[in-house]
CSV table of C-alpha atoms and ligand atoms in Angstrom, one decimal:
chain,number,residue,atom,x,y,z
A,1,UNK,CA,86.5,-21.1,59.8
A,2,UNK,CA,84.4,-18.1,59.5
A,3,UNK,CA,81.2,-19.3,57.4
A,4,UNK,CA,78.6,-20.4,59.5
A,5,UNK,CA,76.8,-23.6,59.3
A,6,UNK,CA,72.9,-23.8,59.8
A,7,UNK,CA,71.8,-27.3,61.0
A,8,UNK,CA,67.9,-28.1,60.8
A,9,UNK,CA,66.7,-31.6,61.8
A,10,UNK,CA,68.8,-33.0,64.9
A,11,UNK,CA,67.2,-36.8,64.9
A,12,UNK,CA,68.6,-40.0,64.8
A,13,UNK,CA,71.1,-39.2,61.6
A,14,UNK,CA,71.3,-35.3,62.0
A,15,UNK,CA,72.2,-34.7,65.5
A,16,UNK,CA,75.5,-37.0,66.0
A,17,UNK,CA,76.3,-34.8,62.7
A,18,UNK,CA,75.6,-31.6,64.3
A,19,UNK,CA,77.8,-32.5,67.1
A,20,UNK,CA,80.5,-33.4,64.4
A,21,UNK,CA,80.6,-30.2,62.8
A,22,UNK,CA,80.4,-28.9,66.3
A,23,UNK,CA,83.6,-30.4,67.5
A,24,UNK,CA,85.3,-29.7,63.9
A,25,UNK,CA,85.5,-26.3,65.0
A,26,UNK,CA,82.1,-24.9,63.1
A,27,UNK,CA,80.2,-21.8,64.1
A,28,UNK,CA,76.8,-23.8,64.1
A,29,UNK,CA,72.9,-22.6,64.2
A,30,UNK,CA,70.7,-25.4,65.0
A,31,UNK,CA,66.9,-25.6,65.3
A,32,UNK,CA,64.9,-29.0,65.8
A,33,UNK,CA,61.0,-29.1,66.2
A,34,UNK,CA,62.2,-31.4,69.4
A,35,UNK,CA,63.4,-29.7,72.2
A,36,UNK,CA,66.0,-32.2,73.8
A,37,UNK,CA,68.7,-32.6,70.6
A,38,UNK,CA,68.2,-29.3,70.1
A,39,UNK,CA,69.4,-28.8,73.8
A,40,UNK,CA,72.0,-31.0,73.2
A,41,UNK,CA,73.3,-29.6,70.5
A,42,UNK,CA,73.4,-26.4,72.5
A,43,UNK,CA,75.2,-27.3,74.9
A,44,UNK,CA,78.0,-28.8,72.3
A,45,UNK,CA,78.4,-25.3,71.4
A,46,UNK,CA,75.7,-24.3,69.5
A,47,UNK,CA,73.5,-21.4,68.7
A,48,UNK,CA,70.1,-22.0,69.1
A,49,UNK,CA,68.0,-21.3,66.1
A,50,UNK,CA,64.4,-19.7,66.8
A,51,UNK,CA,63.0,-21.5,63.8
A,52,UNK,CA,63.8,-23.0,60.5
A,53,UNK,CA,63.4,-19.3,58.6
A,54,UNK,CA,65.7,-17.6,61.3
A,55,UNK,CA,68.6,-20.8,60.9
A,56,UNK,CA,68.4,-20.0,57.0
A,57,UNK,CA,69.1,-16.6,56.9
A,58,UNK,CA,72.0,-16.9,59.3
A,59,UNK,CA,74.0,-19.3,57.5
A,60,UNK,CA,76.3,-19.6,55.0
A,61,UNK,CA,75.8,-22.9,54.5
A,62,UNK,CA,72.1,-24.7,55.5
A,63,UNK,CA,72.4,-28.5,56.2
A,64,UNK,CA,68.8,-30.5,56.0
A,65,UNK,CA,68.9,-34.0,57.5
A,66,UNK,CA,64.7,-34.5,58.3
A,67,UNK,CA,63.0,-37.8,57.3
A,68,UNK,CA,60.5,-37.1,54.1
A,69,UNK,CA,60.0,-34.9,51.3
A,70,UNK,CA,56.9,-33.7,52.8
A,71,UNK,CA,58.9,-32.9,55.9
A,72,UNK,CA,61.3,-30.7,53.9
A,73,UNK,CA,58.2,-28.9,51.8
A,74,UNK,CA,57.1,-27.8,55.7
A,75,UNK,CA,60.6,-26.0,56.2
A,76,UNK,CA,61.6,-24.9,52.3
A,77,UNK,CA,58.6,-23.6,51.6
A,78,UNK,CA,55.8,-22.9,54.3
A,79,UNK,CA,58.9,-22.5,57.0
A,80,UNK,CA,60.2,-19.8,54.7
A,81,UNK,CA,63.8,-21.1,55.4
A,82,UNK,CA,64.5,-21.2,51.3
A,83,UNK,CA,63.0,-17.9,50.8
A,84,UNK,CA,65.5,-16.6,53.9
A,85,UNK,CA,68.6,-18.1,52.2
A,86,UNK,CA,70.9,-15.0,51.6
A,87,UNK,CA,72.2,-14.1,47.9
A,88,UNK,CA,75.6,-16.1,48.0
A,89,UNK,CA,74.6,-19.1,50.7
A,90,UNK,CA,74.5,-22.7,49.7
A,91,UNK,CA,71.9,-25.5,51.0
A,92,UNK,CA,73.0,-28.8,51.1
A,93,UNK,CA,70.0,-31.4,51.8
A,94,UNK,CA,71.1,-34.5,53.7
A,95,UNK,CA,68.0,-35.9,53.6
A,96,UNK,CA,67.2,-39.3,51.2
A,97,UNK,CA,64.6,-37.1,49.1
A,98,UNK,CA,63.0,-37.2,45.2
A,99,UNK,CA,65.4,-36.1,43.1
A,100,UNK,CA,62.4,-33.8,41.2
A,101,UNK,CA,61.5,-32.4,44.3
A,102,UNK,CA,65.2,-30.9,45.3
A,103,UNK,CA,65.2,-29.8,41.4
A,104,UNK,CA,62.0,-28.1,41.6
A,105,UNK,CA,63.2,-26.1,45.0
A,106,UNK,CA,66.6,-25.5,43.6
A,107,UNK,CA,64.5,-23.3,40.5
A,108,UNK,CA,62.4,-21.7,43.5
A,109,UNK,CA,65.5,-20.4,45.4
A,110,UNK,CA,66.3,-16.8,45.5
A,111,UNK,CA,69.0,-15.8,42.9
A,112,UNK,CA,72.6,-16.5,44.2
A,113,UNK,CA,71.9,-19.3,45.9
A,114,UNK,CA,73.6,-22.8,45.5
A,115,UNK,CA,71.9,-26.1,46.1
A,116,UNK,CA,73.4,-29.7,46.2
A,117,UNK,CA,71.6,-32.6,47.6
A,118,UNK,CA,74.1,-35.0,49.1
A,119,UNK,CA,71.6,-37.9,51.2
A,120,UNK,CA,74.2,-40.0,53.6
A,121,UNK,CA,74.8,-44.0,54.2
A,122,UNK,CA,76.0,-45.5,57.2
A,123,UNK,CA,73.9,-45.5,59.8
A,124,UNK,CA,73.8,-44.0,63.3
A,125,UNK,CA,77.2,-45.3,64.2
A,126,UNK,CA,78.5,-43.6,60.9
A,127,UNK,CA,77.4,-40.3,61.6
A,128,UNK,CA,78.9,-40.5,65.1
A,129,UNK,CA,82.5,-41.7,64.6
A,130,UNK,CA,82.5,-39.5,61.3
A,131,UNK,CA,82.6,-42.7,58.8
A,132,UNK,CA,79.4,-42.3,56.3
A,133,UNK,CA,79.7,-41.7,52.5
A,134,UNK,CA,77.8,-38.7,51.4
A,135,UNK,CA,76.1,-38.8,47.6
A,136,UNK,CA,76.8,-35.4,46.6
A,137,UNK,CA,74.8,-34.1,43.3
A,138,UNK,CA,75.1,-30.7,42.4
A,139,UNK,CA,76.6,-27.9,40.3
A,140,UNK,CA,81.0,-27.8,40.4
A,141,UNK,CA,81.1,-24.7,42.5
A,142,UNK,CA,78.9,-25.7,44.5
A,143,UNK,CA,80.2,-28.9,45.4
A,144,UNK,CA,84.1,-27.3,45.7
A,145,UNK,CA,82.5,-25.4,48.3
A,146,UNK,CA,80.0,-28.2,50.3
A,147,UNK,CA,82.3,-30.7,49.7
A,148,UNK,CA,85.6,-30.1,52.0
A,149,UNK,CA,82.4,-29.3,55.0
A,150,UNK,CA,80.5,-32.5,54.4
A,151,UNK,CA,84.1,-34.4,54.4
A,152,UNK,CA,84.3,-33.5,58.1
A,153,UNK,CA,80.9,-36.6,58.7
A,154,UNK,CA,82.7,-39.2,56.1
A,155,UNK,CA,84.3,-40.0,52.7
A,156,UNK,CA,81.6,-38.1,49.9
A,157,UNK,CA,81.2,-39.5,46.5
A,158,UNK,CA,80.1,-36.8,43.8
A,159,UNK,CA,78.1,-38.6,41.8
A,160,UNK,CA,77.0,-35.8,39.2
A,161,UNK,CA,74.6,-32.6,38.8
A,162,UNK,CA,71.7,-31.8,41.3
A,163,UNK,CA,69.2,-35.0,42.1
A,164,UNK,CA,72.1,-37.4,41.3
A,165,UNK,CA,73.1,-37.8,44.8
A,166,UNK,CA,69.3,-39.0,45.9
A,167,UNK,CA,69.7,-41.9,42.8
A,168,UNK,CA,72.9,-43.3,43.9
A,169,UNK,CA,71.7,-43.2,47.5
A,170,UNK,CA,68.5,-45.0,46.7
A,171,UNK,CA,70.7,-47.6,44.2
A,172,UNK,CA,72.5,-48.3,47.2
A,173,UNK,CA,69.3,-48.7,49.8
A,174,UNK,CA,67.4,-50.7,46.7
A,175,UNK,CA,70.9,-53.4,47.1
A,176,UNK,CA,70.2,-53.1,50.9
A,177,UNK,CA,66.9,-53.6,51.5
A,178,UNK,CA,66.8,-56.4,48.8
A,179,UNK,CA,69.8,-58.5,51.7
A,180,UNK,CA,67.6,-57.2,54.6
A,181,UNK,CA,64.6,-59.2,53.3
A,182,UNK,CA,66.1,-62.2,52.5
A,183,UNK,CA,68.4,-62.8,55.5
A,184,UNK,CA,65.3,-63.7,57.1
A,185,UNK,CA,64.7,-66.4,55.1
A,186,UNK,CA,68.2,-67.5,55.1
A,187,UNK,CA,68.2,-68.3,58.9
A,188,UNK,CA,64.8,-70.0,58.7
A,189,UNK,CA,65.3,-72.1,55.7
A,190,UNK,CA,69.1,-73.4,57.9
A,191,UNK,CA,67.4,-73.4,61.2
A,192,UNK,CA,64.1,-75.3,60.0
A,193,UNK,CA,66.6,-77.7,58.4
A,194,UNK,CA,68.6,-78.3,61.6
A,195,UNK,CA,71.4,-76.1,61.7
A,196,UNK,CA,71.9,-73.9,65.2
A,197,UNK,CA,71.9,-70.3,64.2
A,198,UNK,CA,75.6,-69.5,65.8
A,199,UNK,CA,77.1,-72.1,62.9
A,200,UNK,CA,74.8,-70.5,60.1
A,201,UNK,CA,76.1,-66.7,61.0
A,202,UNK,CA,79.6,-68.0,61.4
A,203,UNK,CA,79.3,-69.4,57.8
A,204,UNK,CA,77.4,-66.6,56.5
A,205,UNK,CA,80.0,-63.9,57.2
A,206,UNK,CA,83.0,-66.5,56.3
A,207,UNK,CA,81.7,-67.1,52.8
A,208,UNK,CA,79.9,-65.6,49.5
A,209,UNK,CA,76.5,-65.2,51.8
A,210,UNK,CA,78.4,-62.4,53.2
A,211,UNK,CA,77.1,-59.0,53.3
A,212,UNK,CA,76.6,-55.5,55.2
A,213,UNK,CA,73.2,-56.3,56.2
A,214,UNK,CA,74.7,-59.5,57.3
A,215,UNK,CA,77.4,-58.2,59.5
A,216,UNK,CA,75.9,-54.5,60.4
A,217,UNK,CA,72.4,-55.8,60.9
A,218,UNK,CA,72.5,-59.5,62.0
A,219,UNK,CA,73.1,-58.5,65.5
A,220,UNK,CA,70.1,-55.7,65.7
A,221,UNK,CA,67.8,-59.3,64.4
A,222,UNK,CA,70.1,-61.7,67.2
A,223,UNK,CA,69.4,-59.1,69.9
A,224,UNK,CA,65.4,-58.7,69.2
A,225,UNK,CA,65.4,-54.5,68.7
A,226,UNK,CA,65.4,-54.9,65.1
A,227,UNK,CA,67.2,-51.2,64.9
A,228,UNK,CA,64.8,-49.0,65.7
A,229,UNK,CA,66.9,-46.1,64.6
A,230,UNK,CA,65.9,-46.8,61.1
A,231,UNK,CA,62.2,-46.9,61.0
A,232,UNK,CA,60.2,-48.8,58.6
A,233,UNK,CA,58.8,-46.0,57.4
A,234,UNK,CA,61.5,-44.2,56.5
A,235,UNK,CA,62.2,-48.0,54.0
A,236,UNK,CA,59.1,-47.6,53.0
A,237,UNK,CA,59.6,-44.0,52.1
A,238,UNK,CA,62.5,-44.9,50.2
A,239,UNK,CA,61.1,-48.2,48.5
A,240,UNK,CA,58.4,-45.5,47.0
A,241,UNK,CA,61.3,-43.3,45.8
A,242,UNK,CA,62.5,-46.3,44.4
A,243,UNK,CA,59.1,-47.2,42.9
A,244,UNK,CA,59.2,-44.1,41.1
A,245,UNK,CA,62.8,-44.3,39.6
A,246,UNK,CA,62.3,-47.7,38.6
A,247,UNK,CA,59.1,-46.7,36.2
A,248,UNK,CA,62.2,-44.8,34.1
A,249,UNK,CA,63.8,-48.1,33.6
A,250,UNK,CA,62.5,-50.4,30.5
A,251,UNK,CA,62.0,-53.3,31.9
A,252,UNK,CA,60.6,-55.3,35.4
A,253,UNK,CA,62.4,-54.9,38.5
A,254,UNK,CA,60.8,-58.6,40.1
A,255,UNK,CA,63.8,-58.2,43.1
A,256,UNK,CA,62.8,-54.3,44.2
A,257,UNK,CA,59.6,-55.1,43.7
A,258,UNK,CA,59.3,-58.1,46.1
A,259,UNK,CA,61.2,-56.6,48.7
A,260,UNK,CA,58.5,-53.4,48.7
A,261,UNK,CA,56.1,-56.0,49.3
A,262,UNK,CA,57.4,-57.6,52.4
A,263,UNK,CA,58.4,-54.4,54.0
A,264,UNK,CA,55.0,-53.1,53.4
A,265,UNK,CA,53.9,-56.8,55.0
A,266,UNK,CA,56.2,-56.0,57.9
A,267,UNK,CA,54.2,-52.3,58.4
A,268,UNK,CA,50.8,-54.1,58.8
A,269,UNK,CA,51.7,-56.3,61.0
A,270,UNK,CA,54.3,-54.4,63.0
A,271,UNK,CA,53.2,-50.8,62.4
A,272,UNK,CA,55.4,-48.4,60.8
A,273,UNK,CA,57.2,-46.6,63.3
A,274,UNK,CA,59.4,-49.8,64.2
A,275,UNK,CA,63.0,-51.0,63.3
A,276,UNK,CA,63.5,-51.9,59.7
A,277,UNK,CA,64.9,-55.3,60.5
A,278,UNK,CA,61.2,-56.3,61.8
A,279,UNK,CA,61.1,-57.5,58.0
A,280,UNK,CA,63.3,-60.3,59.3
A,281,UNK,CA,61.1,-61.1,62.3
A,282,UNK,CA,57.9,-62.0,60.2
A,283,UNK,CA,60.0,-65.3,59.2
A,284,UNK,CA,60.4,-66.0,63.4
A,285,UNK,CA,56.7,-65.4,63.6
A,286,UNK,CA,55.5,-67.4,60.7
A,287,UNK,CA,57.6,-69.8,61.3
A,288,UNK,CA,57.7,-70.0,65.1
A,289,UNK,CA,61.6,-69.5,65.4
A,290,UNK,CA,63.5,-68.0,67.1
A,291,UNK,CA,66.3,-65.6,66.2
A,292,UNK,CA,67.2,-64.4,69.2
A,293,UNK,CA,71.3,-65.5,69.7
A,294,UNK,CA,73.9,-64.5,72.7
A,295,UNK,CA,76.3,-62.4,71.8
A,296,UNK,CA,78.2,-59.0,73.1
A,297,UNK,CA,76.1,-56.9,70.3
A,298,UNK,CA,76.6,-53.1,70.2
A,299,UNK,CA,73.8,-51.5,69.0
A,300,UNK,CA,74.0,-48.9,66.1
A,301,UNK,CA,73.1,-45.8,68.2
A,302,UNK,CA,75.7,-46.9,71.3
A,303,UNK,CA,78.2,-47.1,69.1
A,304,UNK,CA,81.7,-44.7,69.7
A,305,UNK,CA,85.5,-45.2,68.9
B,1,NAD,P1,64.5,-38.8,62.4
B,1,NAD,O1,63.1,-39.0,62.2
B,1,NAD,O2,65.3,-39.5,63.4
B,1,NAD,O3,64.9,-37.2,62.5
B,1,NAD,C1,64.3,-36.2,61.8
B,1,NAD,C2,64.4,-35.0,62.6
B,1,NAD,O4,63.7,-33.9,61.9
B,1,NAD,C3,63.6,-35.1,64.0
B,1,NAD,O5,64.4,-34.7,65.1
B,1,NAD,C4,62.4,-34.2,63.8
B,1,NAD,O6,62.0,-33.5,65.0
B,1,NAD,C5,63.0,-33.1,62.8
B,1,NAD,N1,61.9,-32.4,62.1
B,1,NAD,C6,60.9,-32.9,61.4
B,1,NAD,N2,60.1,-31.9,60.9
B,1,NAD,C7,60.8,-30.7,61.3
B,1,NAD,C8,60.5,-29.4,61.1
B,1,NAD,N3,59.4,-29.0,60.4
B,1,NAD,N4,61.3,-28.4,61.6
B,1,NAD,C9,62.4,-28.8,62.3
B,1,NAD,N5,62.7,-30.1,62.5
B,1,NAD,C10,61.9,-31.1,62.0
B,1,NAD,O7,65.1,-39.2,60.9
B,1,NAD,P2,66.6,-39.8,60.6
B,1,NAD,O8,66.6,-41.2,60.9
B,1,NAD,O9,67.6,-38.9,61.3
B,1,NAD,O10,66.7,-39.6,59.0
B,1,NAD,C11,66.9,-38.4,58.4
B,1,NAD,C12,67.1,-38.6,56.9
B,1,NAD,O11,68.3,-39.4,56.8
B,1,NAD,C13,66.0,-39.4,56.3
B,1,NAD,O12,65.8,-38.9,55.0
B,1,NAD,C14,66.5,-40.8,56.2
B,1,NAD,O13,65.9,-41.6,55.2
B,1,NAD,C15,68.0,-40.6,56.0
B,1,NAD,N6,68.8,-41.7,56.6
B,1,NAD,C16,68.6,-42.2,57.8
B,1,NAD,C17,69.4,-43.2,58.3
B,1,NAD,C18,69.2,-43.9,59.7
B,1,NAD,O14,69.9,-44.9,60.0
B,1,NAD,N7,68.4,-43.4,60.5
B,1,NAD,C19,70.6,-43.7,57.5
B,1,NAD,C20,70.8,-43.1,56.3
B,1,NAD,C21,69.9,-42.1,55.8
């Protein structure tokens, strides 16, 4: 493996990558605004970056994984990292992003340059044990080339030209944050009824009530941390993505809508920088339950084969 990988934005999603591609075998240049992942990811083998613009123009491929599109404006364009892409290099951007946005910045990169936008599912314990799916949109050869790399973090589904990967990613959020705000009100309408939480769970994940939020999630709401490694304000970032693709469809979207509104209740009351799953907790406080619940639960970041 000869090409080498540039890796800017080492948080919560992009760091147990880094140290993926890392242990893959990967000559890797990383660069974080933070200094301890960046350390980390030194000391897993890899070359420190001095800044976004200096990460760019050494790779061969540039990986993105940072939280908002105004984050990735701030290294693209007034970083200078897409202006330091070499004739020849590909950028792939891992993070959930507008689709117009990555289109616009493709058409502002210099000539030779390839760029896909493949945003990830899975969670923290996905990156780490290498099991998300990836939503890869871009042009063939550039996906023939990203593709086989990006395989090394999970299973990737190409989904179609540039900006596709970002709608499939946010189809599949839309479907998750619509579960995450009503399983709230599934254990409050059985507990306020008289049913002990352990039997509702046990039913839930036995029968058609089932779900990932259910099973991936219900133990983040049981052991009162909500997963902070999934901020409500990167959901609300998304649910606005969301907001935006849904004006292109022809008719009301009542669900996506009403979950918006509760994770935007959730912010006020909570404040933005919390877990997502805090959506659930406004049902415990405004209806003065309880859904704390015993259990060996493994949180999403302490997760490892
Ligand atoms: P995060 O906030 O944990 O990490 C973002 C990293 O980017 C931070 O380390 C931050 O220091 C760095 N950063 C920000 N601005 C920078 C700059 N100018 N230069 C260099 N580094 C900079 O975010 P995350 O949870 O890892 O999410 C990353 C992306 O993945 C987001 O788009 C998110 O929506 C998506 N995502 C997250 C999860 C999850 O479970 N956390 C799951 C799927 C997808």
């Amino acid at each position: 493996m000869t090409e080498t990988i540039g890796f800017i934005g080492l948080g919560n999603m992009g760091l147990p990558m880094c140290l993926r591609l890392i242990g893959e075998g990967f000559n890797v240049v990383a660069y974080d605004l933070r200094d301890a992942p960046l350390d980390e990811a030194v000391a897993a083998g890899a070359v420190r970056g001095l800044d976004v613009a200096d990460v760019a123009a050494c790779a061969d491929i540039l990986l993105t994984s940072l939280p908002r599109p105004d984050h990735v404006d701030a290294v693209m364009r007034a970083g200078g990292a897409l202006a330091a892409l070499r004739p020849g290099s590909l950028w792939a951007d891992l993070t959930t992003n507008r689709r117009e946005f990555v289109e616009t910045l493709a058409t502002e990169a210099p000539d030779g340059v390839a760029v896909v936008d493949s945003p990830v599912t899975g969670a923290v314990d996905g990156a780490r044990n290498g099991r998300l799916t990836l939503f890869a949109g871009g042009p063939d050869e550039g996906l023939a080339r990203v593709v086989p790399i990006l395989a090394k973090l999970g299973r990737v589904i190409e989904c179609g030209p540039l900006g596709t990967g970002n709608v499939v990613k946010l189809v599949t959020n839309q479907l998750w944050f619509i579960h995450a705000a009503a399983i709230g009100e599934g254990f409050a309408l059985g507990m306020a009824n008289g049913v002990e939480l352990p039997v509702l769970y046990d039913a839930i994940t036995d029968s058609v009530g089932d779900s990932f939020v259910a099973r991936h999630d219900g133990p983040s709401i049981f052991a009162g941390h909500y997963d902070p490694s999934f901020t409500l304000d990167l959901c609300l970032k998304d649910l606005g993505l969301l907001s935006e693709l849904g004006d292109r469809v022809n008719a009301e979207l009542t669900m996506t809508r009403a979950a918006h509104e509760v994770f935007e209740d959730a912010a006020e009351r909570y404040g933005r920088d919390v877990g997502e799953l805090h959506v659930a907790k406004r049902l415990e406080d405004d209806a003065d339950l309880s859904f704390r619940m015993a259990g060996d639960w493994v949180a999403p970041w302490d997760v490892s084969d």
